[in-house]
XYZ file of C-alpha atoms in Angstrom:
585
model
C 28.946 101.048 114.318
C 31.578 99.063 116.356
C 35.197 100.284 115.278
C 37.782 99.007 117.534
C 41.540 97.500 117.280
C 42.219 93.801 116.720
C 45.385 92.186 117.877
C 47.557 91.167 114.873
C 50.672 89.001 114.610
C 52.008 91.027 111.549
C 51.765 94.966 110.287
C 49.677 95.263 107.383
C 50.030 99.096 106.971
C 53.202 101.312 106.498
C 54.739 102.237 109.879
C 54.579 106.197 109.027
C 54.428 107.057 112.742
C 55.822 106.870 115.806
C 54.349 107.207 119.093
C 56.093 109.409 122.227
C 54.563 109.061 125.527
C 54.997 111.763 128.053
C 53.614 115.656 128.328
C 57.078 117.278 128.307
C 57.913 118.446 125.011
C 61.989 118.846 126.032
C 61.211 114.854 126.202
C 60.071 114.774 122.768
C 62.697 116.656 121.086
C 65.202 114.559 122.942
C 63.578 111.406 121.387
C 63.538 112.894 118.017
C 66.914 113.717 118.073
C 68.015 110.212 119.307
C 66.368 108.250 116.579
C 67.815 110.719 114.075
C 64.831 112.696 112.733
C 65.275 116.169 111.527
C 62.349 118.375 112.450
C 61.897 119.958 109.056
C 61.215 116.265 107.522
C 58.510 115.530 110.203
C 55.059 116.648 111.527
C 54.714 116.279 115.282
C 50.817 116.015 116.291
C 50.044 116.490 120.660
C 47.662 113.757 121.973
C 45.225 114.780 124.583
C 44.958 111.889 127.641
C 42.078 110.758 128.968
C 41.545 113.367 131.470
C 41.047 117.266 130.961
C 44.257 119.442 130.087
C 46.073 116.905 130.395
C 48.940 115.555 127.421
C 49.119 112.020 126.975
C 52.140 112.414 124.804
C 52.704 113.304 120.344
C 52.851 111.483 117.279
C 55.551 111.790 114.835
C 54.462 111.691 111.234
C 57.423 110.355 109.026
C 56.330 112.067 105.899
C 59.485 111.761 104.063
C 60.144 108.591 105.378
C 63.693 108.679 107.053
C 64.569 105.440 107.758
C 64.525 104.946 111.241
C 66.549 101.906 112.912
C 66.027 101.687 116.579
C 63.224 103.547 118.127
C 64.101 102.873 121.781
C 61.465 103.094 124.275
C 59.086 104.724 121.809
C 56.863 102.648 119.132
C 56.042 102.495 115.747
C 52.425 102.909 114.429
C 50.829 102.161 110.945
C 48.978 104.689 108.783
C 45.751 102.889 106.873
C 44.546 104.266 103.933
C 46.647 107.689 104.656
C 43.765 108.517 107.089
C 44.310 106.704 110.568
C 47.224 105.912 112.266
C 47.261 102.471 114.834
C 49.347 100.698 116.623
C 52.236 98.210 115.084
C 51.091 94.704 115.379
C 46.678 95.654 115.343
C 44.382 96.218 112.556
C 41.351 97.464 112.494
C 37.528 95.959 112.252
C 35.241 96.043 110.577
C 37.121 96.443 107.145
C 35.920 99.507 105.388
C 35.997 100.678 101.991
C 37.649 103.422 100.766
C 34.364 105.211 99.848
C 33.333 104.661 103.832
C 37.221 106.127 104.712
C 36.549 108.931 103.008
C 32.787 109.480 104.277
C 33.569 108.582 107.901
C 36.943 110.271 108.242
C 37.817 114.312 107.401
C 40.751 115.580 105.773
C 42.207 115.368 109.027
C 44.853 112.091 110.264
C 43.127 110.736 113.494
C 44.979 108.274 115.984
C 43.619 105.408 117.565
C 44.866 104.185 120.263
C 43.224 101.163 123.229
C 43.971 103.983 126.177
C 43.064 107.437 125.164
C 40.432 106.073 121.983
C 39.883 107.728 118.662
C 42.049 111.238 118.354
C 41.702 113.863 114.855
C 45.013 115.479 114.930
C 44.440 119.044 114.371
C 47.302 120.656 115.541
C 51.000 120.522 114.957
C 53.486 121.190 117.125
C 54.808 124.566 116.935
C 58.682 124.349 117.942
C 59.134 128.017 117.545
C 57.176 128.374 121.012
C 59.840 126.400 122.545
C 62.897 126.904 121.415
C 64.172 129.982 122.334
C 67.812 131.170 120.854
C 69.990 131.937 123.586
C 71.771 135.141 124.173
C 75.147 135.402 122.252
C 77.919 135.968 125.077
C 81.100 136.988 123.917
C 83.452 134.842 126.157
C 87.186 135.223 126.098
C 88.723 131.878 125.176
C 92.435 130.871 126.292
C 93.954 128.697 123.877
C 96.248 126.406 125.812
C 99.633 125.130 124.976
C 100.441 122.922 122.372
C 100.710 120.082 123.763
C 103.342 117.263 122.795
C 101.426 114.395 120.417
C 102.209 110.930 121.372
C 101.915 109.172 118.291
C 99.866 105.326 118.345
C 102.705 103.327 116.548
C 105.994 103.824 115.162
C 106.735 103.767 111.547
C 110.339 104.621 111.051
C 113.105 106.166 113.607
C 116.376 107.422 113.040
C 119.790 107.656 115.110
C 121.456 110.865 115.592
C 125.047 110.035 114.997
C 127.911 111.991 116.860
C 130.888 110.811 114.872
C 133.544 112.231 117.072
C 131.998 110.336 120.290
C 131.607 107.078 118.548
C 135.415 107.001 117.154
C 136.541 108.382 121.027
C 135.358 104.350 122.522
C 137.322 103.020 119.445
C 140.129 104.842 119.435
C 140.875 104.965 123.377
C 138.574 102.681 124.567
C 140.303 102.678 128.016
C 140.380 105.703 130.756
C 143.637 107.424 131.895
C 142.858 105.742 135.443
C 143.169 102.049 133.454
C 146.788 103.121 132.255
C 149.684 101.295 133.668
C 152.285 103.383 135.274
C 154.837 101.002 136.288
C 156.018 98.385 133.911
C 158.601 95.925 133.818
C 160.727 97.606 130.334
C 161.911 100.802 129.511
C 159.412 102.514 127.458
C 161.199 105.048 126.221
C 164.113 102.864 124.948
C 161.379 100.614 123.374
C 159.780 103.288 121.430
C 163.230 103.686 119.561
C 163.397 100.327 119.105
C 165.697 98.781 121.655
C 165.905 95.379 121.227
C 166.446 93.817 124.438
C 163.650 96.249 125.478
C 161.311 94.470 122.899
C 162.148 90.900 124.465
C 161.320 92.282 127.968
C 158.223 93.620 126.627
C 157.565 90.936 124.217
C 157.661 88.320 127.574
C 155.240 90.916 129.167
C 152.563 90.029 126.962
C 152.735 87.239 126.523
C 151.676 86.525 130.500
C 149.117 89.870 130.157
C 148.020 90.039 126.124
C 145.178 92.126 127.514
C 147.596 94.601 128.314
C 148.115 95.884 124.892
C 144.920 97.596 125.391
C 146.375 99.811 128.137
C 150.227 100.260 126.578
C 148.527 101.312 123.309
C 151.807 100.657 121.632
C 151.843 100.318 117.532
C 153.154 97.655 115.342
C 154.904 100.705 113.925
C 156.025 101.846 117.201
C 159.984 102.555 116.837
C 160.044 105.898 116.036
C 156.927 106.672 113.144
C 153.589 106.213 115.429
C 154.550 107.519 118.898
C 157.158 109.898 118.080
C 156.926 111.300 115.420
C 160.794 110.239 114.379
C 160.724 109.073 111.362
C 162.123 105.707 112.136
C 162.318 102.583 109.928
C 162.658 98.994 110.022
C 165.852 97.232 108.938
C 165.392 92.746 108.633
C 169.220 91.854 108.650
C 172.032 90.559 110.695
C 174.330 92.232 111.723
C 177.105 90.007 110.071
C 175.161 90.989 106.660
C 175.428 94.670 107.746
C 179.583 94.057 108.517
C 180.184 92.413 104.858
C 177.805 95.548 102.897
C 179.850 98.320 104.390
C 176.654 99.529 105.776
C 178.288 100.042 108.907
C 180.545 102.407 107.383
C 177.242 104.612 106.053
C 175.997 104.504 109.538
C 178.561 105.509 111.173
C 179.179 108.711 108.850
C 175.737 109.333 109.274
C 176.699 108.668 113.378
C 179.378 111.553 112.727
C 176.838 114.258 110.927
C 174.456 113.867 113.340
C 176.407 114.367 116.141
C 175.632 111.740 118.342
C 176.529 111.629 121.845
C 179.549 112.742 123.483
C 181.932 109.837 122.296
C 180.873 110.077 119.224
C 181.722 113.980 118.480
C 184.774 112.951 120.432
C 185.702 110.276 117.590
C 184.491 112.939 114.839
C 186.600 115.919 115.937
C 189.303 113.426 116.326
C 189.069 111.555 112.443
C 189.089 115.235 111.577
C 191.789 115.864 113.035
C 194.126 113.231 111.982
C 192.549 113.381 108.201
C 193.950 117.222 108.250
C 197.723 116.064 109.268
C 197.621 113.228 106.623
C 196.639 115.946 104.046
C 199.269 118.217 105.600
C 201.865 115.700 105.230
C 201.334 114.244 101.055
C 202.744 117.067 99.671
C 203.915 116.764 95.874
C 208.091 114.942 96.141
C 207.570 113.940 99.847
C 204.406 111.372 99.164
C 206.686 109.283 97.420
C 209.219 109.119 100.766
C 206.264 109.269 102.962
C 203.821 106.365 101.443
C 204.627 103.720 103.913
C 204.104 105.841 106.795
C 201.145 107.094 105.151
C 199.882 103.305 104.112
C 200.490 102.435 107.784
C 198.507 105.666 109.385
C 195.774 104.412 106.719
C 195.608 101.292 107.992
C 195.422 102.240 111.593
C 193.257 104.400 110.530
C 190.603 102.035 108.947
C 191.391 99.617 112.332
C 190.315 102.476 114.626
C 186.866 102.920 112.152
C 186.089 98.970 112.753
C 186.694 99.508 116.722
C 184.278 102.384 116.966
C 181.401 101.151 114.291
C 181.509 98.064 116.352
C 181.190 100.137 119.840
C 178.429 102.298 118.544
C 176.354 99.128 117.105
C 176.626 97.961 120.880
C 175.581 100.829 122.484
C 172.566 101.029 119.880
C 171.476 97.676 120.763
C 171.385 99.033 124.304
C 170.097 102.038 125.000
C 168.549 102.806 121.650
C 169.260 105.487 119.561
C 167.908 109.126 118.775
C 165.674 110.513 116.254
C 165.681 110.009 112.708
C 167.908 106.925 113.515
C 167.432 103.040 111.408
C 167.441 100.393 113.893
C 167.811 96.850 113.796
C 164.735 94.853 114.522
C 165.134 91.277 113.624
C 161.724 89.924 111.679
C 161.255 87.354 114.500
C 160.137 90.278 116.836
C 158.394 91.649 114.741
C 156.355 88.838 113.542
C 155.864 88.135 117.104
C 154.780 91.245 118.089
C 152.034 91.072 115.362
C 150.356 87.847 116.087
C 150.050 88.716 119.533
C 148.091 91.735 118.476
C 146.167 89.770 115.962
C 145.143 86.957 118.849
C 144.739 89.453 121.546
C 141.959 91.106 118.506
C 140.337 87.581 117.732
C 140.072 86.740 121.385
C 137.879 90.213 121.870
C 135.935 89.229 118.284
C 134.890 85.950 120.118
C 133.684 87.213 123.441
C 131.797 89.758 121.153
C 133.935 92.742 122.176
C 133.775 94.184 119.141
C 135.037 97.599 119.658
C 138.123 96.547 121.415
C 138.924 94.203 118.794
C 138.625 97.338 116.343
C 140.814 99.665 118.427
C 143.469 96.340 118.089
C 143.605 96.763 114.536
C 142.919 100.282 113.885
C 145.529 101.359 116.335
C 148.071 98.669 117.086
C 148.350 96.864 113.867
C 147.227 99.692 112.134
C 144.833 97.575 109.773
C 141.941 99.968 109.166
C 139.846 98.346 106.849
C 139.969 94.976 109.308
C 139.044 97.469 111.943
C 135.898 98.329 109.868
C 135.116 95.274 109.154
C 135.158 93.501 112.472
C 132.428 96.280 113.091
C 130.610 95.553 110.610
C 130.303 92.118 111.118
C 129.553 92.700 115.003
C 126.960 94.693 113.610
C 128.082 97.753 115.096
C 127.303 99.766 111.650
C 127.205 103.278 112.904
C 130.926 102.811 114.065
C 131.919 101.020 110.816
C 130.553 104.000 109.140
C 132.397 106.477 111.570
C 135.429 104.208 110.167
C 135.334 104.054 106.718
C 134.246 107.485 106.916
C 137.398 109.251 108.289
C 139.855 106.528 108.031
C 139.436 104.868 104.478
C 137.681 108.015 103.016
C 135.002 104.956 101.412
C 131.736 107.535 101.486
C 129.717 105.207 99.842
C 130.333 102.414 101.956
C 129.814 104.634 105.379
C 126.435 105.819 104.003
C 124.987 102.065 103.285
C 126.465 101.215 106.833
C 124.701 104.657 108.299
C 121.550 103.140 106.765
C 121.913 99.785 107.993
C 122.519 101.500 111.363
C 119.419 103.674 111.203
C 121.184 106.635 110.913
C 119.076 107.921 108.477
C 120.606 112.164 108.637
C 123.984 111.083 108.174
C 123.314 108.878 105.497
C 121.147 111.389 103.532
C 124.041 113.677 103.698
C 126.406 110.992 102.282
C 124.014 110.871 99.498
C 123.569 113.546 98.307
C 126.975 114.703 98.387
C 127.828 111.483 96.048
C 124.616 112.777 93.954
C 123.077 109.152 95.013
C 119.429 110.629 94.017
C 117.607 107.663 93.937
C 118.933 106.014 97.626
C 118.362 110.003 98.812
C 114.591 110.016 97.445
C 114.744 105.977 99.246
C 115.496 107.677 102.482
C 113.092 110.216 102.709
C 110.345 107.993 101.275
C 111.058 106.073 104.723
C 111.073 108.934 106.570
C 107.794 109.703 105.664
C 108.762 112.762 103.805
C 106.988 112.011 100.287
C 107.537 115.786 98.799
C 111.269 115.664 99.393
C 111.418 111.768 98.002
C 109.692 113.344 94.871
C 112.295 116.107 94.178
C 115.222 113.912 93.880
C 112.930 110.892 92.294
C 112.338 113.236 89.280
C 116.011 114.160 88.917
C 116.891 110.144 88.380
C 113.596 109.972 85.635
C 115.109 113.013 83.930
C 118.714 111.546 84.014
C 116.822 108.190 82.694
C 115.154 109.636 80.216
C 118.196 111.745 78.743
C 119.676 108.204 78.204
C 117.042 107.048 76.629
C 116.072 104.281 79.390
C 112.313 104.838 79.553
C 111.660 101.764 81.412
C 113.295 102.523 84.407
C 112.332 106.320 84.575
C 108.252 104.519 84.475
C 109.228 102.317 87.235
C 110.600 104.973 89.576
C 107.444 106.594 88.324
C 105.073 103.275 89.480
C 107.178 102.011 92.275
C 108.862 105.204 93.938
C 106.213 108.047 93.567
C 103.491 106.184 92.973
C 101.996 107.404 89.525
C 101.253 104.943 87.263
C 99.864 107.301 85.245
C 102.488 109.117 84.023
C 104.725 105.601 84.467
C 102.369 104.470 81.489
C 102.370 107.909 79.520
C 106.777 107.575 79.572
C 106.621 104.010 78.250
C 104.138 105.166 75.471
C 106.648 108.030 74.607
C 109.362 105.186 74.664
C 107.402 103.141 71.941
C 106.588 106.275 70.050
C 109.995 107.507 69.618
C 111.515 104.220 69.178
C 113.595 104.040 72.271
C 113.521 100.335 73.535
C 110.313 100.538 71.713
C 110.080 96.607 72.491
C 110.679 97.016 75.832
C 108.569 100.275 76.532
C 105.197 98.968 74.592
C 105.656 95.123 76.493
C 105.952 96.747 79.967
C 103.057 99.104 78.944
C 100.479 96.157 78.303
C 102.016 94.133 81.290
C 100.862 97.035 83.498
C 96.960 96.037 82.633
C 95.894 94.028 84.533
C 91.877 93.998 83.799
C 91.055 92.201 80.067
C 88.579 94.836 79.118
C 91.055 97.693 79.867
C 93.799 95.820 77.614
C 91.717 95.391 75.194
C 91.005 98.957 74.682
C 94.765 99.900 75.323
C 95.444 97.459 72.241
C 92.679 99.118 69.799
C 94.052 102.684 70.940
C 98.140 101.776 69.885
C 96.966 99.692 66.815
C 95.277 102.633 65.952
C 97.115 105.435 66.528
C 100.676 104.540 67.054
C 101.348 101.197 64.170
C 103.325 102.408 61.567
C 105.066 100.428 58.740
C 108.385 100.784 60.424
C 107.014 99.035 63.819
C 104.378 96.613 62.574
C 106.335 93.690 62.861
C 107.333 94.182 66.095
C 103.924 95.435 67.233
C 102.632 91.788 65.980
C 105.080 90.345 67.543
C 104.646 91.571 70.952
C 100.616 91.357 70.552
C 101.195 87.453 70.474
C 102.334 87.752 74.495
C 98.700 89.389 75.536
C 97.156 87.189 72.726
C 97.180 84.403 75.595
C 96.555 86.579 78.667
C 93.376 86.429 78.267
C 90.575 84.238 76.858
C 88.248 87.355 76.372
C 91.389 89.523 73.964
C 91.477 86.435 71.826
C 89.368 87.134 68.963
C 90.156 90.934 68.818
C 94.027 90.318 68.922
C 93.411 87.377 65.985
C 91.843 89.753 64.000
C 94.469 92.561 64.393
C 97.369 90.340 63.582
C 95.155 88.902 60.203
C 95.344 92.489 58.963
C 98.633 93.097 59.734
C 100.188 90.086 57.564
C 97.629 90.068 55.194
C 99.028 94.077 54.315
C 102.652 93.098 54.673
C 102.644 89.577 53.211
C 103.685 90.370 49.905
C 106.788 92.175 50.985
C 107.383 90.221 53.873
C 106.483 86.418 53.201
C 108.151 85.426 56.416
C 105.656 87.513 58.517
C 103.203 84.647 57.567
C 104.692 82.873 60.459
C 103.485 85.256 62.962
C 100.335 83.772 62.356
C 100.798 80.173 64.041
C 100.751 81.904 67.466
C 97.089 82.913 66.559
C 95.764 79.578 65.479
C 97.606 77.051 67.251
C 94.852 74.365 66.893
C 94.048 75.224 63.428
C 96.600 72.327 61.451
C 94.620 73.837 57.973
C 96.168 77.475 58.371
C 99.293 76.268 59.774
C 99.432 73.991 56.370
C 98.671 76.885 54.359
C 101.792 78.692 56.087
C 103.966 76.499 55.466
C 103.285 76.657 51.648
C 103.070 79.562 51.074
C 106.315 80.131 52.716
C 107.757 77.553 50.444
C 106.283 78.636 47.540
C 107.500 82.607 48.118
C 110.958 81.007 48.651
C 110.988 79.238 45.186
C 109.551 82.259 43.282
């Protein structure tokens, strides 16, 4: 008999097989490794070639049938009638029966192939004769360094924040070498609030403004910023002054303090003369001596004026000591202001933020402007620094540290104003979830000691994450009756799949409807009544039996009902009677 291969457009027997051409056997563990094949779920069968001792290459049996998706160079062959395996794309001829497979063929596989002919594959391949185990070397490994990880993307960054260094550009935001050393006023005179001094200086800046920067002088500058004196500010003429007898105070107060030279000259001397007048009023002679004595009085008093008028003069000159209370007419003063406050808006428009800070933190001595001007320059780590140490405002320095990304100083804002939830905010953003937790469950303890189980579920669902135990504290809510309403709404709003909602409702009707919250169960149940067209029929049915046990007690429940059957005008008839007729009974 004839048995050969025909060509065939199509398999028509399981590819079991897979041919491997080549006689090394490293080659054909290579190839079986490739395609995926473990050895112990195949059986690999050598193929003799055409001339003696020679291998024409092995044929992998598939017998548990590992799917195999790209063969490479190799090829797939088909196993007929579990007896022969062929080529992919041939079949065989003549067509035999399986009573002539059986009789022709042994209990053998054979392999046909066009170049080396008909094969019975007797032996397997025997891997154990050539794969040898190696000998185990012990070999001293150095671990190296740990090496620095570069991370693929950013997801948050934070700002370390040297308060001291950001404060030193606002408060002197010039170097000594920017100081001016010659200038066209006295300074020292100014600084105790010599008025001619102020006009000089006044002039100055108004042809240099910028040079308020480099003066650094105060709108409180006579005698409380710079010096340390204790000085005031005193808004009246001196014609006011004359007719108030406040010269008189001052100059007493010009006498205690010693003064100057003249001055303790005129002070021993109105001690002096005071002692001869007392001297000379003794008991029967004041009545001889009171014109002489009315006269030296009146001298006396004349001398005073003459003296309180030379001291004002030389105050208005060359100033006045410590602890004094000058004159500074408003005019000045105003002046002196709004060219601060123009030098400060001139720096907020050319963006100069910081300067325009230092103008009001330091010169018109306006700290919460100074923060401000910050803030909206958005220069929040400075505003912070601000309101920190110079309007003591901790809350508002830790939302500006935020803002600014200065994420270490804001935490320990936080938690020092026992902030929990913006601390467990923080470290959620810094990526540190355990820490977040911690002070997440000390605001859903605080919330639930209050009662407020609807926020402690949503720090529960939106901060850690667990909606879980968000929907076990709003079950607890309704169970206990705390915001029961609120709790049991927010519970079925969380369910978002029909069949789980509808389940949900069963398990509360169930287990957690008493007579004290049926009525407000049924009315909450008409809400996920229209959620969803699947609930319908089992939330109907639960709010029949819930009126139809409570109807007699509570006729008005009967109204419950028209959210149910909205297109039923017979039931909403029968409501309406029944109402009526419970109201006339």
């Amino acid at each position: 008999m004839d048995f050969r291969l025909q060509i065939s457009s199509k398999n028509v027997y399981p590819k079991e097989g897979i041919l491997i051409k080549g006689a090394n056997p490293d080659l054909w563990l290579y190839e079986i490794q490739k395609m995926g094949l473990e050895l112990d779920k195949i059986t690999v069968f050598p193929l003799p070639d055409v001339k003696a001792n020679e291998v024409f290459g092995c044929l992998v049996f598939n017998k548990k049938k590992t799917k195999v998706l790209d063969t490479g160079k190799n090829n797939f062959c088909q196993l007929v009638e579990n007896k022969l395996f062929i080529p992919e794309n041939t079949n065989v001829f003549p067509i035999l029966t399986k009573e002539e497979w059986q009789k022709l063929f042994s209990e053998n596989y054979h392999f046909l192939h066009p170049v080396i002919g008909l094969v019975e594959l007797n032996d397997e391949v025997n891997w154990d004769d050539f794969i040898k185990v190696p000998k185990e070397v012990t070999v001293a490994i150095t671990e190296p360094s740990k090496s620095v990880v570069i991370p693929k993307f950013i997801s948050s960054f934070t700002i370390e924040v040297d308060q001291e260094e950001i404060l030193k550009h606002i408060e002197n935001p010039l170097s000594e070498e920017e100081i001016i050393e010659k200038l066209p006023f006295n300074m020292k005179k100014l600084m105790q609030g010599n008025n001619r001094e102020m006009d000089k200086f006044l002039a100055y800046l108004e042809k240099h403004p910028e040079k308020a920067m480099q003066l650094a002088i105060p709108l409180d500058t006579l005698g409380t910023s710079r010096g340390g004196n204790g000085g005031t500010f005193s808004f009246n003429s001196g014609i006011g002054e004359l007719f108030n007898f406040g010269w008189i105070r001052r100059f007493f107060d010009n006498l205690s303090s010693g003064g100057n030279n003249s001055t303790g000259f005129f002070r021993y001397g109105f001690v002096l003369l005071f002692m001869i007048l007392a001297r000379s009023c003794k008991g029967s002679e004041v009545k001889e001596n009171l014109p002489s004595i009315l006269v030296f009085v009146v001298i006396l008093i004349i001398v005073i004026f003459l003296i309180s008028l030379w001291a004002g003069s030389q105050s208005g000159s060359s100033g006045s000591v410590s602890g004094g209370s000058f004159l500074i007419d408003s005019n000045r003063f105003n002046t002196l202001r709004s060219r601060y406050e123009k030098l400060a808006q001139d720096y907020i428009a050319r963006k100069e933020y910081e300067k325009a800070s230092h103008i009001y933190l330091k010169l018109l001595k306006n700290n919460h402007q100074a923060a401000k001007v910050l803030e909206d320059g958005g220069l929040y780590r400075e505003a912070g620094s601000v309101y920190l140490k110079y309007l003591q405002n901790k809350i508002k320095a830790a939302e500006l540290y935020e803002k600014g990304h200065a994420y270490n100083e804001a935490l320990a804002l936080y938690k020092e104003l026992n902030q929990d939830e913006k601390t467990g905010d923080l470290y959620l953003l810094l990526h540190n979830k355990s820490e977040a937790d911690k002070y997440f469950n000390k605001v859903i303890s605080n919330y639930k000691a209050h009662s407020q189980y609807v926020k402690a579920s949503l720090i529960y669902k939106n901060k850690i994450g667990d909606r879980t135990q968000a929907q076990d504290l709003l079950l607890e809510g309704w169970r206990t009756n705390q915001d029961a309403g609120k709790c049991l709404n927010n519970y079925f709003a969380n369910i978002s799949d029909a069949e789980a909602l509808e389940v949900a409702i069963r398990s509360v009707y169930k287990n957690d409807v008493k007579d004290e919250n049926a009525s407000l169960f049924l009315h909450l149940l008409k809400y996920e009544h229209s959620r969803f067209e699947e609930i319908e029929e089992v939330t109907r049915n639960i709010a029949y039996e819930i009126v139809a046990s409570r109807i007699d007690k509570n006729p008005e429940i009967a109204s419950e009902l028209i959210h149910y059957a909205k297109n039923n005008s017979t039931l909403l008839k029968d409501v309406g009677r029944y109402k009526l007729k419970a109201k006339r009974s």
